mmCIF file of C-alpha atoms in Angstrom:
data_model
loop_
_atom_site.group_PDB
_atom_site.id
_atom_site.type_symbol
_atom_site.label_atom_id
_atom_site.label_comp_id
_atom_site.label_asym_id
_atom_site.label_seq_id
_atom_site.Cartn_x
_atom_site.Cartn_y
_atom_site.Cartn_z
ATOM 1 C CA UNK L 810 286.044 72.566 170.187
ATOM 2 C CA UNK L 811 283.551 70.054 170.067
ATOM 3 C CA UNK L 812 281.212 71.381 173.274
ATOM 4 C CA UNK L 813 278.971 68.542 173.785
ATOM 5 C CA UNK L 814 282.110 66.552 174.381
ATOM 6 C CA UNK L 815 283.631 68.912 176.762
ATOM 7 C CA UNK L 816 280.634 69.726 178.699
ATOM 8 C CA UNK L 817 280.462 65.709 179.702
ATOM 9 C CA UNK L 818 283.988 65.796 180.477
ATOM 10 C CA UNK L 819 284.776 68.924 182.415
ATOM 11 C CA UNK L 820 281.269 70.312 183.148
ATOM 12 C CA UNK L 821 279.572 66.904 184.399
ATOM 13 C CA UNK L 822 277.365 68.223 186.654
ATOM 14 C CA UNK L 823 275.909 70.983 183.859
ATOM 15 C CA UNK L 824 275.293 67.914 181.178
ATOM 16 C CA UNK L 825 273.658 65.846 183.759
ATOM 17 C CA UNK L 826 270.958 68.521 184.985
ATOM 18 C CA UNK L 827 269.919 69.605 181.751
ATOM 19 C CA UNK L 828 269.861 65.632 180.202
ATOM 20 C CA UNK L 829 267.609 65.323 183.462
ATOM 21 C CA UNK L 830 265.101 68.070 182.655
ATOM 22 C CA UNK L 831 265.277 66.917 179.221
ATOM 23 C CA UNK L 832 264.292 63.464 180.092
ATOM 24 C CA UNK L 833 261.729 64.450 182.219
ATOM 25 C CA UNK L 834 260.615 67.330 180.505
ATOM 26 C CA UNK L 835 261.079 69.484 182.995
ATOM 27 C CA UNK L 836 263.081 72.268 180.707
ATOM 28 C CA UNK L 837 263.172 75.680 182.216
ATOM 29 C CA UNK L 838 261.613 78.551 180.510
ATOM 30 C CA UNK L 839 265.218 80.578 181.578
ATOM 31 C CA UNK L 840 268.876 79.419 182.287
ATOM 32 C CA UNK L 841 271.815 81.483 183.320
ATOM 33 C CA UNK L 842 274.757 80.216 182.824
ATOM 34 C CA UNK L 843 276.996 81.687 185.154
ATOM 35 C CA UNK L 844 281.496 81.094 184.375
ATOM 36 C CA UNK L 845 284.279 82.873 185.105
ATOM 37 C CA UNK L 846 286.484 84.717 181.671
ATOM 38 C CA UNK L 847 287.239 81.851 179.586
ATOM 39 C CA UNK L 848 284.729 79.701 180.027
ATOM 40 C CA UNK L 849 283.081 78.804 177.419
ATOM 41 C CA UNK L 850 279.255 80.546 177.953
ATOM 42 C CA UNK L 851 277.808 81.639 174.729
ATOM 43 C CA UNK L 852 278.643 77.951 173.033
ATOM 44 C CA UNK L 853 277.652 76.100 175.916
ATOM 45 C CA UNK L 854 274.404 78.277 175.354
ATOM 46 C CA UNK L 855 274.324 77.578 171.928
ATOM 47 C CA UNK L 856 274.748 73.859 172.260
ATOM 48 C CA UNK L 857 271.698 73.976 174.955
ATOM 49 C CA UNK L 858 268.998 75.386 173.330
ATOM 50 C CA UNK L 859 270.354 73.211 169.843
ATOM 51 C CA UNK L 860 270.058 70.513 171.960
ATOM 52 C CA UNK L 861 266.048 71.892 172.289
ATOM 53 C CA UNK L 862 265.308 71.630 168.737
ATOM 54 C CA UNK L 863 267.691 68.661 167.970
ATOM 55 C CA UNK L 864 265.305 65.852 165.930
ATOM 56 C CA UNK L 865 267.532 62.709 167.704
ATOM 57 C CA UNK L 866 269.052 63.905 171.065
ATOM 58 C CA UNK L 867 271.808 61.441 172.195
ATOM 59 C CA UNK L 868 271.509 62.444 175.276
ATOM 60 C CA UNK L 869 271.694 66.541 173.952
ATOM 61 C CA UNK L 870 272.031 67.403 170.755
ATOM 62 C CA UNK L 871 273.193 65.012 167.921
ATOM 63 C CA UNK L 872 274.565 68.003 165.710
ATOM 64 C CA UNK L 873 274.134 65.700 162.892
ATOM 65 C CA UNK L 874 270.514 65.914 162.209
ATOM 66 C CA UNK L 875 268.713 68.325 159.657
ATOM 67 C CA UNK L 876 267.633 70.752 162.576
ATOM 68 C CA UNK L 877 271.370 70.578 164.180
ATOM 69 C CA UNK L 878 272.860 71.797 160.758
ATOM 70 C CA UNK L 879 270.405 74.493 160.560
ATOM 71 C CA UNK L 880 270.885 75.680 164.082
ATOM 72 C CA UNK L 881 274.907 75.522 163.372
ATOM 73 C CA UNK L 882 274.441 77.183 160.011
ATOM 74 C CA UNK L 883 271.985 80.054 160.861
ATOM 75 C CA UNK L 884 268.936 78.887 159.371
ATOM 76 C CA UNK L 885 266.858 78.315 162.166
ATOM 77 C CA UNK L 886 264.582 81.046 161.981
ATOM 78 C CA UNK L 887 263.008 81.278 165.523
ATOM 79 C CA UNK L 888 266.360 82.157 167.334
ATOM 80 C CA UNK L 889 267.918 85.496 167.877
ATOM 81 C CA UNK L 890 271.564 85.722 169.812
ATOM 82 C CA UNK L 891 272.603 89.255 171.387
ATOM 83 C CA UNK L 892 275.946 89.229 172.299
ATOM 84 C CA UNK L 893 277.146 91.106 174.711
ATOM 85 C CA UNK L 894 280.619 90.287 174.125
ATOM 86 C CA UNK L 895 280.620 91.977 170.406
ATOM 87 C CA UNK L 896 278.248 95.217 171.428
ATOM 88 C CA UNK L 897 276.747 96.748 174.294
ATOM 89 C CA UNK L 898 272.815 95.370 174.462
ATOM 90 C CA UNK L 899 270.551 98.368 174.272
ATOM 91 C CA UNK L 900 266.569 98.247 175.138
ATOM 92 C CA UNK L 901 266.000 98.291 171.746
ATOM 93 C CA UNK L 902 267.534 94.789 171.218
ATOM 94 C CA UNK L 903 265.713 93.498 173.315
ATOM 95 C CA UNK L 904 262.081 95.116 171.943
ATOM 96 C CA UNK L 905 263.465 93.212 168.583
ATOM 97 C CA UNK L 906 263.415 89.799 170.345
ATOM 98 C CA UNK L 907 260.311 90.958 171.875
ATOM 99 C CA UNK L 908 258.641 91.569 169.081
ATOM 100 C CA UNK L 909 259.668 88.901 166.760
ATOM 101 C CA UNK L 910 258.562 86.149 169.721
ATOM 102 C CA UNK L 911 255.569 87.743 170.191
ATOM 103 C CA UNK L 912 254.430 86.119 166.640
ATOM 104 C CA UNK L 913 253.717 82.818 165.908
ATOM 105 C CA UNK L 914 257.121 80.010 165.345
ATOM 106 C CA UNK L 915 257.925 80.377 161.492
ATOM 107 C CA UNK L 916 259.704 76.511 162.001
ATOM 108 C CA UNK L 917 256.990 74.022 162.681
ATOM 109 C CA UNK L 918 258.806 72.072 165.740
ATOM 110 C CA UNK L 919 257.158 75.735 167.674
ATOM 111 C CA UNK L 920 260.198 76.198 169.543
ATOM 112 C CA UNK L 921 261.439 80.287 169.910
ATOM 113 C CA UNK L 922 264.852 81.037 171.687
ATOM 114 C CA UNK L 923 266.885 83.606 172.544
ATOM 115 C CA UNK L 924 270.115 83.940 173.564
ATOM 116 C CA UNK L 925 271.703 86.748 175.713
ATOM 117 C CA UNK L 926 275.607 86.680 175.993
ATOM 118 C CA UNK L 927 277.234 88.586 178.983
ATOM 119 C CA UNK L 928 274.071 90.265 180.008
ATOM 120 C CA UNK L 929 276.256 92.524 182.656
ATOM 121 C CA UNK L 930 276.668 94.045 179.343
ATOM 122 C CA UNK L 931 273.139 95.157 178.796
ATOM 123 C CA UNK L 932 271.903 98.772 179.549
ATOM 124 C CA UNK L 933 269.694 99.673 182.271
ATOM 125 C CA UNK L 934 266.635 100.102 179.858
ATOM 126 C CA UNK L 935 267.659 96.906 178.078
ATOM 127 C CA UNK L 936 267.666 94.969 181.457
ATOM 128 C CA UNK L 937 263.908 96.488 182.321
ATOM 129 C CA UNK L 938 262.769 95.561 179.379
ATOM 130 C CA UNK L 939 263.775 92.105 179.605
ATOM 131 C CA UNK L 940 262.174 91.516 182.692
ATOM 132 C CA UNK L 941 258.632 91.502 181.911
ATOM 133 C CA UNK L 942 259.094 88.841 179.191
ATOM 134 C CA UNK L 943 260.816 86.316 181.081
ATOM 135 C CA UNK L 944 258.867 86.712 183.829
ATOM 136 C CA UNK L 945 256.083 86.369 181.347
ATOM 137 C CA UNK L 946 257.517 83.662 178.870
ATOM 138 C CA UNK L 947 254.982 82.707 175.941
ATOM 139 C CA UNK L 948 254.634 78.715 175.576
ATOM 140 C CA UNK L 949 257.481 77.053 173.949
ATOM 141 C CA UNK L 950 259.715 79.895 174.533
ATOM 142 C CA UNK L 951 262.863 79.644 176.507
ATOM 143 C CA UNK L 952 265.709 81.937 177.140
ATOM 144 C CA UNK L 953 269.728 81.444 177.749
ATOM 145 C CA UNK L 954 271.460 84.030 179.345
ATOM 146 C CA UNK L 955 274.974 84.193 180.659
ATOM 147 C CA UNK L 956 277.610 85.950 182.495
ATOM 148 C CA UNK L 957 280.906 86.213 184.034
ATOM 149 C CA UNK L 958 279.817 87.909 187.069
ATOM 150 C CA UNK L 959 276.907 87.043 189.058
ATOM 151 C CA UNK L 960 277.005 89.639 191.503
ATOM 152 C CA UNK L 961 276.076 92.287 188.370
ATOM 153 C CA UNK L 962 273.162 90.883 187.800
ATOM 154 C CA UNK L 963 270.430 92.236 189.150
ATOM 155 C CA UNK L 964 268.274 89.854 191.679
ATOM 156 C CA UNK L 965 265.232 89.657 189.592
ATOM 157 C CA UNK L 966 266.786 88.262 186.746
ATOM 158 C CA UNK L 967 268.385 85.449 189.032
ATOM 159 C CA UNK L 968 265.457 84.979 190.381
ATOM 160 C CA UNK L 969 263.423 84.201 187.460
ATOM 161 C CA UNK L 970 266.426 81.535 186.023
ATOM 162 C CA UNK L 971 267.234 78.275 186.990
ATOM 163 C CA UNK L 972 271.560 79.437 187.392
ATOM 164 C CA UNK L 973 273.557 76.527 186.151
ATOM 165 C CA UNK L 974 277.955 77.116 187.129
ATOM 166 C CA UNK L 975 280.728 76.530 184.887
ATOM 167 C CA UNK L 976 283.483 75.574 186.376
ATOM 168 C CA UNK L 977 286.682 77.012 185.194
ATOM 169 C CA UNK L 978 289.499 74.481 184.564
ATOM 170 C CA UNK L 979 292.903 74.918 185.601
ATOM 171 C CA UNK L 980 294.637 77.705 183.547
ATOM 172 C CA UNK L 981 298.053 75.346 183.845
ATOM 173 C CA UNK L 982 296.621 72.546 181.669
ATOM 174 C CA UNK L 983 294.780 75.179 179.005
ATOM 175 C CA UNK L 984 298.020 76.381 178.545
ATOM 176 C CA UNK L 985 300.213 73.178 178.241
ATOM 177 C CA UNK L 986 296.841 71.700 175.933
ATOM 178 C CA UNK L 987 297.394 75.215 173.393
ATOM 179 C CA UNK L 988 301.468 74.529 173.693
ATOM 180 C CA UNK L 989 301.242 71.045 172.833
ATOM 181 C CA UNK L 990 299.094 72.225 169.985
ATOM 182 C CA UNK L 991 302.385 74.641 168.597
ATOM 183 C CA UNK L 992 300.748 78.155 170.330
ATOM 184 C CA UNK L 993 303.835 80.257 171.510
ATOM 185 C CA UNK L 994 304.024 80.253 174.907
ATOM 186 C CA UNK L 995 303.388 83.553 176.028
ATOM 187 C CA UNK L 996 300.390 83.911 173.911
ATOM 188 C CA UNK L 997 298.772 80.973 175.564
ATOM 189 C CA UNK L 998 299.378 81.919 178.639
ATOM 190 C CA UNK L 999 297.628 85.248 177.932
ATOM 191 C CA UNK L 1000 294.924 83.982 175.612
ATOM 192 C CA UNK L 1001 294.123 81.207 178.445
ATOM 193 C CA UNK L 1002 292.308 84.152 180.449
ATOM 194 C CA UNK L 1003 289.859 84.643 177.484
ATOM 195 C CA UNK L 1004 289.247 80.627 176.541
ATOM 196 C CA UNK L 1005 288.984 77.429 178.708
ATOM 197 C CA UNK L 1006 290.406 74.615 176.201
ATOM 198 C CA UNK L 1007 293.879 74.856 174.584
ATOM 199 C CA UNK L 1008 291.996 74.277 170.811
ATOM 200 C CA UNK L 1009 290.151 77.273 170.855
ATOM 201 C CA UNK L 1010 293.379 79.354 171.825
ATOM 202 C CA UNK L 1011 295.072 77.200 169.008
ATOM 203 C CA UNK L 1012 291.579 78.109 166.471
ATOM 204 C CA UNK L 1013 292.020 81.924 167.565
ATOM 205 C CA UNK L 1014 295.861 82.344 167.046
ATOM 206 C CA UNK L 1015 295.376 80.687 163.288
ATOM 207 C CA UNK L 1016 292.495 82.967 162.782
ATOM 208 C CA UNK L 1017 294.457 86.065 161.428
ATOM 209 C CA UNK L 1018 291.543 88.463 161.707
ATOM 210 C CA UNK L 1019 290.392 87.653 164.415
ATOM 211 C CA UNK L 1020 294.118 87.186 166.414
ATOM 212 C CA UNK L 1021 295.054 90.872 164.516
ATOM 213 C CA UNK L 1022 293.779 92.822 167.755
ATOM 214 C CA UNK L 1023 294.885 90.337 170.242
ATOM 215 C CA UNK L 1024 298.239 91.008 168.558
ATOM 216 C CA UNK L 1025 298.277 94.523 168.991
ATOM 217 C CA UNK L 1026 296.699 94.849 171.984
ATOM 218 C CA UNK L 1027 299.660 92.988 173.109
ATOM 219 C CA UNK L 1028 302.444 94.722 171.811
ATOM 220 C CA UNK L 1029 301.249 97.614 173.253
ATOM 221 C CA UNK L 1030 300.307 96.363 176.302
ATOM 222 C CA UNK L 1031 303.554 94.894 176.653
ATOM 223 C CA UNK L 1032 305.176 98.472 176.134
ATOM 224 C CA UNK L 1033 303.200 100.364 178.361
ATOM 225 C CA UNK L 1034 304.456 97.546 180.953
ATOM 226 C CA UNK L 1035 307.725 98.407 180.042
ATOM 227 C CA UNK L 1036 307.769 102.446 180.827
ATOM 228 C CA UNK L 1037 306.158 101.604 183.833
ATOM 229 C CA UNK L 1038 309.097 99.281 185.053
ATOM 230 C CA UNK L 1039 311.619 101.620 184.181
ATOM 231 C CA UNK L 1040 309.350 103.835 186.581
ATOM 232 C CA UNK L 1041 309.064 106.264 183.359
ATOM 233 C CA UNK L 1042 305.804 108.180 184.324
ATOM 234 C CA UNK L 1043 305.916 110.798 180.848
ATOM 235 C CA UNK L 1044 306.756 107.813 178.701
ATOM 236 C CA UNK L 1045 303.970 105.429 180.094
ATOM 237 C CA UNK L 1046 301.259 108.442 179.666
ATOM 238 C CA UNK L 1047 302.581 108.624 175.864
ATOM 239 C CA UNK L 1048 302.273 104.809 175.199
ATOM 240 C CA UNK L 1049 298.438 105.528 177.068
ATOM 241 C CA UNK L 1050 297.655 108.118 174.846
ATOM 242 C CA UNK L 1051 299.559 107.048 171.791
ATOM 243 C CA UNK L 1052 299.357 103.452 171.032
ATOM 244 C CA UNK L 1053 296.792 102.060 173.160
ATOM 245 C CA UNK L 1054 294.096 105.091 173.402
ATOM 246 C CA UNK L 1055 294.156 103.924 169.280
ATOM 247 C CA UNK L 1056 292.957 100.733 169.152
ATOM 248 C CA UNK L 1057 290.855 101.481 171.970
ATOM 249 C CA UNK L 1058 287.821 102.400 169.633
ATOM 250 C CA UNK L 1059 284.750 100.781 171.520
ATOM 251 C CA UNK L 1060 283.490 99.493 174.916
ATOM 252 C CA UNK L 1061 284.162 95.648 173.670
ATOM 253 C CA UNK L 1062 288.021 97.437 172.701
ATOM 254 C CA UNK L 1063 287.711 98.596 176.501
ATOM 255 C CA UNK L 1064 286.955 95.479 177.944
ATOM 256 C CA UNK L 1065 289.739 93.436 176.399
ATOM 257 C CA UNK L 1066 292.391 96.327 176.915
ATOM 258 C CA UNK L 1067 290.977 96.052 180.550
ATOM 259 C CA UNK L 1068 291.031 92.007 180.903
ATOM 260 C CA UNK L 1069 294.610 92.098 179.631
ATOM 261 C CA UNK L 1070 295.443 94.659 181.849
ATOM 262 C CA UNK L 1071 294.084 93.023 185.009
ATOM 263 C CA UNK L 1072 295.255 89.776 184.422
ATOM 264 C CA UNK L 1073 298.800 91.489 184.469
ATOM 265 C CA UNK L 1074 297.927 93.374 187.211
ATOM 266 C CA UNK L 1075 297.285 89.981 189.046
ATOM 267 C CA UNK L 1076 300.383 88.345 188.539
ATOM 268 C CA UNK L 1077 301.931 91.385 189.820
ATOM 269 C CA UNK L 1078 300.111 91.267 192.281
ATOM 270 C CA UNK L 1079 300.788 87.677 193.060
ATOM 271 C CA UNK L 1080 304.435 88.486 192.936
ATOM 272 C CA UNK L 1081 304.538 90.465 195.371
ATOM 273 C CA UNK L 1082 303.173 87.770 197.732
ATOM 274 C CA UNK L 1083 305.635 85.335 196.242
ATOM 275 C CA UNK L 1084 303.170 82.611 194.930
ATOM 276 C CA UNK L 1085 303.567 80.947 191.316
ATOM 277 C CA UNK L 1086 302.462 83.281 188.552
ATOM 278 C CA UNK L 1087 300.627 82.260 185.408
ATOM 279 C CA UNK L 1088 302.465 84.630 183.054
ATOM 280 C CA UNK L 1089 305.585 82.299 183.427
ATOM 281 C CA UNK L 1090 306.922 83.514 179.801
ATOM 282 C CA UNK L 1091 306.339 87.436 181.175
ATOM 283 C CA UNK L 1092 308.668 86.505 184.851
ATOM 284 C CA UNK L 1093 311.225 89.136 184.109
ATOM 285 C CA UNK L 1094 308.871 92.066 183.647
ATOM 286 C CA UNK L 1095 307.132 90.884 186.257
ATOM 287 C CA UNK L 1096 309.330 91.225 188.755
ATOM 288 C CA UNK L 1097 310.864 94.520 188.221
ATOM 289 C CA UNK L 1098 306.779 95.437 188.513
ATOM 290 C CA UNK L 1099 306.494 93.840 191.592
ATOM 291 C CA UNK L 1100 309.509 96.232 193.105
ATOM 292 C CA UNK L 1101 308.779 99.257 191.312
ATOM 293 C CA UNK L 1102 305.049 100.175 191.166
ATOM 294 C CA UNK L 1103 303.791 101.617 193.835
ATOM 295 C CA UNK L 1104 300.156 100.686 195.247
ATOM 296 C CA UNK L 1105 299.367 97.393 192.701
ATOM 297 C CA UNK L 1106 296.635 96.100 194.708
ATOM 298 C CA UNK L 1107 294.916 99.716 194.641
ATOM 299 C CA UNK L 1108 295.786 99.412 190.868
ATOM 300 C CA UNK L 1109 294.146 96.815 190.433
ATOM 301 C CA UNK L 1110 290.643 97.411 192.576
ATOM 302 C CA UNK L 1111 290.711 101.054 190.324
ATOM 303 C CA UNK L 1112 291.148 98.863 186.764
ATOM 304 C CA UNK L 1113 288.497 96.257 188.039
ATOM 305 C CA UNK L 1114 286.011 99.127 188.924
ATOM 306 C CA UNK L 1115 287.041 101.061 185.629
ATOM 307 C CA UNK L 1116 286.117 97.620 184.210
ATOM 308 C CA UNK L 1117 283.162 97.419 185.815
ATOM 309 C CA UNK L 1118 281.586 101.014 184.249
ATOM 310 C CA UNK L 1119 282.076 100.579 181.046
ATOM 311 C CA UNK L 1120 278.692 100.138 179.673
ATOM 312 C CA UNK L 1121 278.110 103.703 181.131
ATOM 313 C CA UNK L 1122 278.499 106.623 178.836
ATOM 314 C CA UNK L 1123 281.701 107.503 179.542
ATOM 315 C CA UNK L 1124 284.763 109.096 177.415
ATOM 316 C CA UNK L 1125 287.242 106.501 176.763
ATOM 317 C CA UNK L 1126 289.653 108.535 175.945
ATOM 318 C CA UNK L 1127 289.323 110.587 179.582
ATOM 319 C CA UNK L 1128 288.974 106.757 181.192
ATOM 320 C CA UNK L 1129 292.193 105.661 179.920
ATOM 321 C CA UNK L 1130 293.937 108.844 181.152
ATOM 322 C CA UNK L 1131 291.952 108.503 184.754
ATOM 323 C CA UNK L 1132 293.981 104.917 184.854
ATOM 324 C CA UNK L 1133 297.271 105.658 183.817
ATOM 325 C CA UNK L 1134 297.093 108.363 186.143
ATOM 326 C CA UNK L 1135 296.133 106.437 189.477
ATOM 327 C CA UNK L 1136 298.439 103.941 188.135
ATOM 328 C CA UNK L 1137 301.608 106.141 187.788
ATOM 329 C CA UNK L 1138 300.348 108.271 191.276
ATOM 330 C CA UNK L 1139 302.680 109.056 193.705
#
């Protein structure tokens, strides 16, 4: 996906603002860039603070130019990315990026950056240590964090961050973009809660390692979906245990097990109240849900508060067995 290009097109109102500060040099010392699952945050923050170092801006950043290639290729020394989407962040991240910034630029343009993905995913200590340095930015620094929920981020970290909104487009025409591309249906229907542009759905699925999870995750997914339908409590709790509790190895594996999940959950949920679904391709299963499972909308609040814990040190093993319980409950 070429993100300069689909910032102007579908996020207009984030390209103008920051070509405005940029023209009048009135760049923030902190953004948060605040979008739903799907939208693209970390390479809209990526393209942002490129755009920062970029030798020939056109309005933002040329990715042509010496500096562009280096930022795109990892070279440019005075940038550090923490990711919340591949680990949780921990406080001693954060000391890193602390530490490094607190030296002089190694690049002569003097520019330092750092990038924070998800920073919901961030531990207590790692959020109280952040706030002291961007309330307390040293010159020529400037920060990028994002997130896919506002509301779990704590005040004072809005507060010190100029908030710039994604908006999310239609999940209808990311999923006809990835079909016209050749992605299978029902995979781009799924995969169109994770990305916001039917190339990077098309990018992921031809990406064998990195699809091999999304694959699995799937398939057993799928068959947990199944025993529930056939209202198969002892079967469901062996697919929990069995096939998912497996690949479930991390609190990123949590998360995506969990977004899967609740974007099933939804459509069930959305069944029930006879509205048009998103998982078209998934229609069957979905309606033998919708008649069989008791309590989906309590489900669902459960999964999304289960979702909402992860970063705390909890057994995965005992969480997944807490939801297939209140799932399958009476």
């Amino acid at each position: 996906m070429q993100i300069g290009n689909y910032l102007k097109k579908y996020q207009p109102v984030i390209y103008q603002t920051f070509v405005n500060s940029l023209q009048q040099k009135k760049i923030s010392h902190a953004y948060l860039i605040v979008g739903n699952p799907g939208t693209p945050l970390l390479e809209t923050a990526k393209y942002l603070a490129k755009t920062l170092i970029c030798d020939d801006p056109s309005p933002l950043a040329c990715d042509n130019c010496i500096s562009c290639m280096r930022f795109d290729s990892d070279n440019f020394p005075d940038m550090i990315i923490l990711d919340g989407k591949e680990k949780t962040i921990k406080k001693d991240d954060v000391l890193e990026v602390e530490n490094r910034f607190d030296k002089t630029a190694l690049d002569d343009k003097g520019i330092m950056i750092y990038i924070i993905n998800l920073v919901e995913n961030m531990t207590v200590e790692a959020v109280n240590s952040m706030l002291k340095f961007l309330e307390e930015p040293g010159t020529e620094i400037y920060a990028f964090l994002t997130t896919n929920n506002e509301n779990n981020v704590l005040p004072t970290i809005i507060s010190r961050c100029q908030t710039l909104n994604m908006k999310s487009r239609p999940r209808n025409d990311v999923i006809e973009e990835a079909i016209e591309l050749n992605v299978n249906q029902e995979d781009a229907e799924l995969l169109s809660y994770f990305y916001n542009d039917g190339e990077s759905i098309h990018d992921f699925i031809n990406n064998d390692e990195a699809s091999e999870q999304f694959f699995s995750m799937k398939d057993a997914i799928c068959n947990l979906l199944n025993k529930l339908a056939d209202n198969d409590r002892a079967k469901a709790i062996f697919v929990m245990e069995n096939e998912i509790n497996p690949l479930v190895k991390s609190k990123e594996d949590m998360r995506y097990f969990l977004d899967i999940l609740i974007d099933f959950f939804e459509n069930i949920l959305t069944k029930q109240t006879s509205k048009v679904i998103t998982l078209k391709s998934y229609d069957t299963i979905l309606e033998k849900l919708a008649n069989t499972l008791p309590h989906v909308n309590d489900s669902l609040v459960e999964i999304m508060k289960q979702r909402n814990i992860v970063n705390m040190n909890l057994n995965i093993s005992l969480q997944l067995d807490h939801i297939i319980n209140y799932i399958t409950k009476d």
